[in-house]
Tab-separated table of C-alpha atoms in Angstrom:
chain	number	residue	atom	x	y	z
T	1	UNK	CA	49.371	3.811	7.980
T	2	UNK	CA	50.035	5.899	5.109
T	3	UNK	CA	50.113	4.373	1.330
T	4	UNK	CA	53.840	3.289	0.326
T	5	UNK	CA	52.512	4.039	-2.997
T	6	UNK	CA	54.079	6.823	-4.573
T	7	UNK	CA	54.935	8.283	-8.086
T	8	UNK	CA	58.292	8.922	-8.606
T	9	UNK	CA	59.838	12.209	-7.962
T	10	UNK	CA	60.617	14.075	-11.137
T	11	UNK	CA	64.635	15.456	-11.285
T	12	UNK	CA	64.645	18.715	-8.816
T	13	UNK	CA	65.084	22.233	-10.799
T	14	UNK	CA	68.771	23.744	-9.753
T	15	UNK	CA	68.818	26.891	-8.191
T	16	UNK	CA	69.681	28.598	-10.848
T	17	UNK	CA	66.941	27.483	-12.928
T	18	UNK	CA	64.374	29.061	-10.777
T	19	UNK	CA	62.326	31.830	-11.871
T	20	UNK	CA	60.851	31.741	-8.467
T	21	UNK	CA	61.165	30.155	-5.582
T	22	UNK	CA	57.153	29.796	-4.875
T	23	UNK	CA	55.213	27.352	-7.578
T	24	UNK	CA	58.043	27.194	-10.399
T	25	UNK	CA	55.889	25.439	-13.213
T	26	UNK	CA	56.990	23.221	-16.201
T	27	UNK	CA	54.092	22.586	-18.596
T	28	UNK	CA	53.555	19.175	-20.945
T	29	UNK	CA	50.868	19.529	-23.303
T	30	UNK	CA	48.697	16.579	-25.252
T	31	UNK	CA	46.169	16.548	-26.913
T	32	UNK	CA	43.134	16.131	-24.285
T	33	UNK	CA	45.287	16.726	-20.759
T	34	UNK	CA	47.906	19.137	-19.681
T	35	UNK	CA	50.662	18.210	-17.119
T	36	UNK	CA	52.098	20.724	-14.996
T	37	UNK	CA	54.922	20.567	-12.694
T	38	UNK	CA	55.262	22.309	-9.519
T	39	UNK	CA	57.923	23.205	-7.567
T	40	UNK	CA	58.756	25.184	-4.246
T	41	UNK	CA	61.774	25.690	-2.407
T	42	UNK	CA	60.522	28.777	0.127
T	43	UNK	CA	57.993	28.639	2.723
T	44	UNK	CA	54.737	29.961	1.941
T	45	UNK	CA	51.181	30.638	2.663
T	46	UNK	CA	48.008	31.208	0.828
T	47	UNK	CA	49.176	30.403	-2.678
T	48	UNK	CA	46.261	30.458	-5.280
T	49	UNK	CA	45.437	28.338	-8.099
T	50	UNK	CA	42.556	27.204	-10.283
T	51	UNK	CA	42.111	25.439	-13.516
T	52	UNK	CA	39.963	25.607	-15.686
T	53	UNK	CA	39.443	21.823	-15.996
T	54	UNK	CA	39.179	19.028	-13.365
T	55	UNK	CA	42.560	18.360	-12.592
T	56	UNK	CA	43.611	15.221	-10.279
T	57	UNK	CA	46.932	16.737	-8.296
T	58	UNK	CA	49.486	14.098	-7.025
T	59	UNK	CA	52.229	14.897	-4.110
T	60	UNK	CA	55.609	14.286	-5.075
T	61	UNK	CA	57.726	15.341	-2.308
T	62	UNK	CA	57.610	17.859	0.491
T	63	UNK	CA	54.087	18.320	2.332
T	64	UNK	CA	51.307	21.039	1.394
T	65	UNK	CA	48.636	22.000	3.664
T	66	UNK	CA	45.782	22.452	1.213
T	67	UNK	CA	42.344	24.562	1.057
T	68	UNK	CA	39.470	23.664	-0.866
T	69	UNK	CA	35.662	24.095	-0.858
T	70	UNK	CA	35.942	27.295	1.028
T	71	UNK	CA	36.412	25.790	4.421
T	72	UNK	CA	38.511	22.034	4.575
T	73	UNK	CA	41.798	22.116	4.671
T	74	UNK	CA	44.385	19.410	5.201
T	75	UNK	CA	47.787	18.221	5.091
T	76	UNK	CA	49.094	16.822	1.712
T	77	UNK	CA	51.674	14.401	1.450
T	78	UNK	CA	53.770	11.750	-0.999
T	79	UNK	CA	51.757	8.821	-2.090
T	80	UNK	CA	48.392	10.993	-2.017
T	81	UNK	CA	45.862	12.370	-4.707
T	82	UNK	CA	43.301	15.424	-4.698
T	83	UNK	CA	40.721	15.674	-7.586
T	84	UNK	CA	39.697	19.148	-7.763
T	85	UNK	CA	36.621	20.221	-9.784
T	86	UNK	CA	36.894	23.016	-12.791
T	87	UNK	CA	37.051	26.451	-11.212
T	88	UNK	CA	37.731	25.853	-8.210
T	89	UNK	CA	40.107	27.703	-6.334
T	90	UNK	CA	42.833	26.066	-4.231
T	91	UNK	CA	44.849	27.965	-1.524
T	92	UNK	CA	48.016	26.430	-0.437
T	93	UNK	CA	50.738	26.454	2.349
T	94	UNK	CA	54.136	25.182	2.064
T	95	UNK	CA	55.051	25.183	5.667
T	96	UNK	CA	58.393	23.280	5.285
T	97	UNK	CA	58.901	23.854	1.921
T	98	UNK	CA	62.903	25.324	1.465
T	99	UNK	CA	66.072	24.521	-1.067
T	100	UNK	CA	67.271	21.484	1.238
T	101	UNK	CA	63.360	20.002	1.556
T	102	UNK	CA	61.915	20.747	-1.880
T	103	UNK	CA	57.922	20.469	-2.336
T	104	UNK	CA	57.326	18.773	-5.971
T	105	UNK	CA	53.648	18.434	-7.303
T	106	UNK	CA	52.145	17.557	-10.237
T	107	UNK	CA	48.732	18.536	-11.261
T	108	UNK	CA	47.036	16.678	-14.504
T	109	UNK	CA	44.192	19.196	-16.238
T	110	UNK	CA	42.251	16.709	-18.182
T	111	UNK	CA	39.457	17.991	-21.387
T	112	UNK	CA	35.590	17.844	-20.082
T	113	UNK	CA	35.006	16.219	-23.191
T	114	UNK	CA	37.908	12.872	-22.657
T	115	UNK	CA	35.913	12.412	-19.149
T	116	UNK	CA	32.177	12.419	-20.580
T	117	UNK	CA	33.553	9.793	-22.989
T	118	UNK	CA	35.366	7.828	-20.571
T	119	UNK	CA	31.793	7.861	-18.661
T	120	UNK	CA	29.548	7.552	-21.574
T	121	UNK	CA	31.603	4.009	-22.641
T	122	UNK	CA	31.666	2.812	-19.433
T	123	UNK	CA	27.834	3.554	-19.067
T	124	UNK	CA	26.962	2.164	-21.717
T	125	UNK	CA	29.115	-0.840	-22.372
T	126	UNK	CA	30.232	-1.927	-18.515
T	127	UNK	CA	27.524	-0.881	-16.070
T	128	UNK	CA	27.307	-0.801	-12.808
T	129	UNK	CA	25.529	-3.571	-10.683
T	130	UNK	CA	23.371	-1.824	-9.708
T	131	UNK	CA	20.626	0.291	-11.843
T	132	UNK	CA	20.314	3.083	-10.228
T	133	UNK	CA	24.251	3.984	-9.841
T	134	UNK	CA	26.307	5.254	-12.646
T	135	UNK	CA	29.850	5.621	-13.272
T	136	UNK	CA	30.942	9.493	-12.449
T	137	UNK	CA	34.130	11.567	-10.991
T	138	UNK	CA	32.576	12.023	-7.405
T	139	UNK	CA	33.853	15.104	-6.435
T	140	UNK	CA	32.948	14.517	-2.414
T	141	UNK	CA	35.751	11.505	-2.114
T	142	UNK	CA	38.520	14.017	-3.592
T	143	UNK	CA	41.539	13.277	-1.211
T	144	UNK	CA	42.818	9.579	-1.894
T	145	UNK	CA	45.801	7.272	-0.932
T	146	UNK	CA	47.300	6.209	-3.944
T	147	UNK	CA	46.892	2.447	-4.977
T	148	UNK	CA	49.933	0.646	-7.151
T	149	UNK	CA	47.406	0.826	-10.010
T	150	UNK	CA	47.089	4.700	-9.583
T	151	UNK	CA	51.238	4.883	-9.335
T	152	UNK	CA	52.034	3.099	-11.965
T	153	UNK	CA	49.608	4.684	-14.465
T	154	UNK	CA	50.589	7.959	-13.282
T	155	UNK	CA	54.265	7.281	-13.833
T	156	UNK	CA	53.846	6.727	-17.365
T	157	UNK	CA	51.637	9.242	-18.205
T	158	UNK	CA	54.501	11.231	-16.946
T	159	UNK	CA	57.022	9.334	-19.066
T	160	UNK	CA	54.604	9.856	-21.988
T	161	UNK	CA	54.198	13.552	-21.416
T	162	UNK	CA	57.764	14.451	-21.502
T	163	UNK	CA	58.795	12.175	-23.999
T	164	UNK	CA	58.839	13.004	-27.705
T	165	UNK	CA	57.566	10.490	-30.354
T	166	UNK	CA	54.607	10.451	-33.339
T	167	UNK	CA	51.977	8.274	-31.598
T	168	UNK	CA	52.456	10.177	-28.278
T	169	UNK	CA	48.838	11.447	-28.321
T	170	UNK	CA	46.901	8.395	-28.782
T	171	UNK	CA	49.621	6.413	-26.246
T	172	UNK	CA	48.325	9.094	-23.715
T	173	UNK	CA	44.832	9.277	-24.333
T	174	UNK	CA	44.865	5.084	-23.387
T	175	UNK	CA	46.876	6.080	-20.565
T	176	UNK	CA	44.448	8.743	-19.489
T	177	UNK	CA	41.211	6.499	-19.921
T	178	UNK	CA	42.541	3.981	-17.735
T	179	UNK	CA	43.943	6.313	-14.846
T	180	UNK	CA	40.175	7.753	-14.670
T	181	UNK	CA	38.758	4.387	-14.596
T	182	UNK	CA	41.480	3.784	-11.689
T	183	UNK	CA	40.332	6.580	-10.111
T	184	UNK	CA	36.626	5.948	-9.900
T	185	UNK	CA	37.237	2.390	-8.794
T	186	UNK	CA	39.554	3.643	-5.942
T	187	UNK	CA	36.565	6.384	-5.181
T	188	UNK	CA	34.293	3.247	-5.229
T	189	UNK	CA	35.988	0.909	-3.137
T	190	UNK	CA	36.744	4.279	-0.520
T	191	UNK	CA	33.246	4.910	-0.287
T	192	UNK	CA	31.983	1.487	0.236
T	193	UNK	CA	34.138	0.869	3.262
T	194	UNK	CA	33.366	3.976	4.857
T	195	UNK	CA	29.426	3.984	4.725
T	196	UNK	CA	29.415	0.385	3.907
T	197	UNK	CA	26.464	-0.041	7.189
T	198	UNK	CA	24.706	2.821	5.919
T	199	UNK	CA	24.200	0.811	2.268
T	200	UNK	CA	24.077	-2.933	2.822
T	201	UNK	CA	20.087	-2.785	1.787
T	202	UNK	CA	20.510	-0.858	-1.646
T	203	UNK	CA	23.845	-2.366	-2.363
T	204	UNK	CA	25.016	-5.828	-2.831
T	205	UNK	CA	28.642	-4.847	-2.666
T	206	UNK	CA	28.184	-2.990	0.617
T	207	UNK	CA	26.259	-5.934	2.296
T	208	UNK	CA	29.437	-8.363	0.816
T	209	UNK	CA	31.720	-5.555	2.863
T	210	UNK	CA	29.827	-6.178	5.910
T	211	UNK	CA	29.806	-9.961	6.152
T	212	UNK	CA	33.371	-9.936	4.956
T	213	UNK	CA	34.021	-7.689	7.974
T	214	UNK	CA	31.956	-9.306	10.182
T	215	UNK	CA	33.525	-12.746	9.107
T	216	UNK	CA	37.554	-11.514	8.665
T	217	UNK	CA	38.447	-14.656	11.382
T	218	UNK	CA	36.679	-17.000	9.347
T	219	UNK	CA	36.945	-18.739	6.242
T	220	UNK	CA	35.255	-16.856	3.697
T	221	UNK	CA	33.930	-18.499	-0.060
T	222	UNK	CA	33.530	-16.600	-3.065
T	223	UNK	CA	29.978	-18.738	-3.141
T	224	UNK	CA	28.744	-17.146	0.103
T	225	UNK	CA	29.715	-13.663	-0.934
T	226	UNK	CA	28.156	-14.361	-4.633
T	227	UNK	CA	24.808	-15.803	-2.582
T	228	UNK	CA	24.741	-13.190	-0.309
T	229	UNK	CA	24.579	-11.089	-3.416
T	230	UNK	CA	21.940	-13.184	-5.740
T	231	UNK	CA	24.662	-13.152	-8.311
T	232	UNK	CA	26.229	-16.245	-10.076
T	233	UNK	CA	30.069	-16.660	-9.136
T	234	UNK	CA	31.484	-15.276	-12.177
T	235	UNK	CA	29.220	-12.514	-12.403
T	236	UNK	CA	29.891	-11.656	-8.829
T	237	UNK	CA	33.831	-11.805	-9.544
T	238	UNK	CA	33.755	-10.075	-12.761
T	239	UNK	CA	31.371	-7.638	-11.369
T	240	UNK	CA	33.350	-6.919	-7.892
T	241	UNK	CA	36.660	-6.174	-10.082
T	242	UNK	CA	35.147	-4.068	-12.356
T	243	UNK	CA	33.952	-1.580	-9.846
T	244	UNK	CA	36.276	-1.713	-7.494
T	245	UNK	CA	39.662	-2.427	-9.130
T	246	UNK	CA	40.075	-5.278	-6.871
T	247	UNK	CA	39.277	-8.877	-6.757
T	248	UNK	CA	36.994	-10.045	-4.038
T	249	UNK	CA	39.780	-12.386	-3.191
T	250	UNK	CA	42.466	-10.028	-3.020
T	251	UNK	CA	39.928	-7.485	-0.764
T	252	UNK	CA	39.500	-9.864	1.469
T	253	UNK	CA	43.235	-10.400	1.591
T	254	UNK	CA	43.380	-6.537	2.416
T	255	UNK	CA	41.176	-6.523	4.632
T	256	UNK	CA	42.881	-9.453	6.756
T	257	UNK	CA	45.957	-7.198	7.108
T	258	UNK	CA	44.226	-4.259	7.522
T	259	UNK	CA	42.532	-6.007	10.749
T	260	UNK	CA	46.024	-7.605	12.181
T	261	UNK	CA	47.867	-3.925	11.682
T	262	UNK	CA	44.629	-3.316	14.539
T	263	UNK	CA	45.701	-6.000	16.563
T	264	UNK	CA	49.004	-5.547	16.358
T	265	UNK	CA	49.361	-2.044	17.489
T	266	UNK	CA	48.221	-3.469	20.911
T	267	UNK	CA	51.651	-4.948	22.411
T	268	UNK	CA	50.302	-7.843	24.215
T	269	UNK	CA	49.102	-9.147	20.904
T	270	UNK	CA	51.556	-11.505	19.684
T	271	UNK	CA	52.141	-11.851	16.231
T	272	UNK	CA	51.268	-15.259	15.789
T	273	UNK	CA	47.716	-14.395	17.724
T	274	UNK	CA	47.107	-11.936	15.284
T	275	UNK	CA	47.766	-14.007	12.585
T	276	UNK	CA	44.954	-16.778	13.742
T	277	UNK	CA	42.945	-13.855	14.588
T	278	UNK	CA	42.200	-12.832	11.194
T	279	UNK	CA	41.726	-15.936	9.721
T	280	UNK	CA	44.764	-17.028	8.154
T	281	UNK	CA	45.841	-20.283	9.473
T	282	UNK	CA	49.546	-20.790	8.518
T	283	UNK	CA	52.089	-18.359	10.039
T	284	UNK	CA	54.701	-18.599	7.032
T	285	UNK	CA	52.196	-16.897	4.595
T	286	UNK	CA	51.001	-14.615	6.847
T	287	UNK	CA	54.237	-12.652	6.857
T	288	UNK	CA	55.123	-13.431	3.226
T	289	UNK	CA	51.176	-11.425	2.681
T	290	UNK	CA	51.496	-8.536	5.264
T	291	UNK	CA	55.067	-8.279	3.534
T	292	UNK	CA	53.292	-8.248	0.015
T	293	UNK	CA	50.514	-5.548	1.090
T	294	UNK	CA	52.631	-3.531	3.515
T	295	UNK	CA	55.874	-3.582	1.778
T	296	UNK	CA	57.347	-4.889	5.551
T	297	UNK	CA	56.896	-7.745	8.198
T	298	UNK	CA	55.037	-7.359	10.807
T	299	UNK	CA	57.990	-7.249	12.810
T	300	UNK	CA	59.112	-4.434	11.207
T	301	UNK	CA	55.530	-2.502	11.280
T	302	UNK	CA	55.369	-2.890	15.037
T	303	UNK	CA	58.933	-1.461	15.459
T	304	UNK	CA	57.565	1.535	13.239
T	305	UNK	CA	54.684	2.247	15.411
T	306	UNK	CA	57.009	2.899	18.395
């Protein structure tokens, strides 16, 4: 299922506005990031781009097919991210793109020298758990499903960018520390679940993933996860969050839902077996959490899948 997470969309340009109807582009500039707006209301193939910084591009509205690295391409959609690498070229379709079905982007160019400080102070004063990893941009996870954190901290970077007041520099600088932090947390936590097996002997994390998904119908303790990981409990907690923007409690939450949207997509599992089934044992809180992580009931997630 696809995030519900999504920025907001920015107000649409009027036709009459338009210089252009491929990539119109409105420009906010601060101090150590640049925010462009992009717009298209024709359909369109094999647009170019580059920046000359990293910039982390967010999907407003519409859909994109994007290009990158020479040869992946993909579709691009609301309630995604892409962090492209400096100089490098993007080529881009808008295959539905038209004045009725808008495509709205926005694409955040952010100074070399904001992100080696962002990485040098979390280096230094919040390692990693593990000594041999280091906090970086990793440019090989670069297509992301928005979290809320992500959302949120891009919507008011926006706010901040086209607003007009004396501290609106250093506002956005915070802003823009924590939204890379987000990012490389949300990298983190992608990473971990998809190569978790291939890591559980060099990471701690990645063997807490695999008994957590090993274990989803059981009751699971922070003190077997913090064992399992020859870490005290707060140092396992505080650890955990730090790196992956989550609690441990709250990722094993996830991951409970993320198992019954499984078993729910088959239709002779009833809703109350797929509640057990995953380890929660009351059936009232089970809908009030899938509600809370989903944004729906499960009721209303199995009527979507048909």
């Amino acid at each position: 299922m696809k995030s519900t997470f999504k920025p907001r969309p920015l107000p649409l340009l009027h036709e009459k506005d338009l210089k252009t109807l491929v990539e119109n582009r409105s420009v906010y500039t601060l101090q150590h990031c640049e925010l462009n707006v992009f717009e298209t209301h024709q359909q369109s193939e094999k647009v170019k781009l580059v920046f000359n910084d990293m910039v982390l591009t967010t999907m407003l509205r519409g859909k994109k097919v994007m290009h990158l690295f020479g040869s992946q391409h993909f579709d691009y959609l609301p309630g995604e991210s892409v962090i492209v690498p400096d100089n490098e070229e993007m080529i881009i379709d808008f295959p539905e793109a038209g004045l009725d079905n808008p495509t709205q982007c926005i694409a955040l160019a952010v100074d070399s020298g904001m992100l080696q400080d962002t990485l040098q102070l979390l280096n230094e004063k919040y390692p990693k758990a593990e000594k041999n990893e280091a906090w970086n941009i990793d440019v090989s996870c670069f297509h992301l499903q928005n979290t809320s954190e992500i959302t949120a901290t891009i919507d008011r970077l926006v706010n901040i960018s086209t607003e007009n007041f004396a501290a609106k520099d250093v506002i956005a600088d915070f802003t823009l520390k924590e939204l890379l932090i987000r990012l490389m947390q949300t990298q983190a936590r992608k990473m971990i679940l998809d190569s978790y097996h291939k890591h559980t002997n060099t990471n701690r994390f990645a063997a807490a993933v695999q008994y957590i998904k090993n274990h989803i119908h059981e009751e699971i303790t922070i003190d077997q996860l913090s064992n399992l990981c020859c870490m005290s409990r707060p140092n396992f907690f505080r650890c955990f969050k730090r790196e992956f923007g989550i609690s441990p409690v709250d990722f094993i939450l996830h991951e409970r839902i993320k198992a019954a949207k499984l078993l729910l997509s088959d239709s002779n599992v009833t809703i109350t077996q797929a509640c057990y089934a995953v380890g929660v044992n009351n059936l009232s809180y089970f809908f009030k959490l899938f509600k809370r992580i989903e944004g729906k009931t499960p009721a209303e997630f199995r009527k979507n899948l048909n």
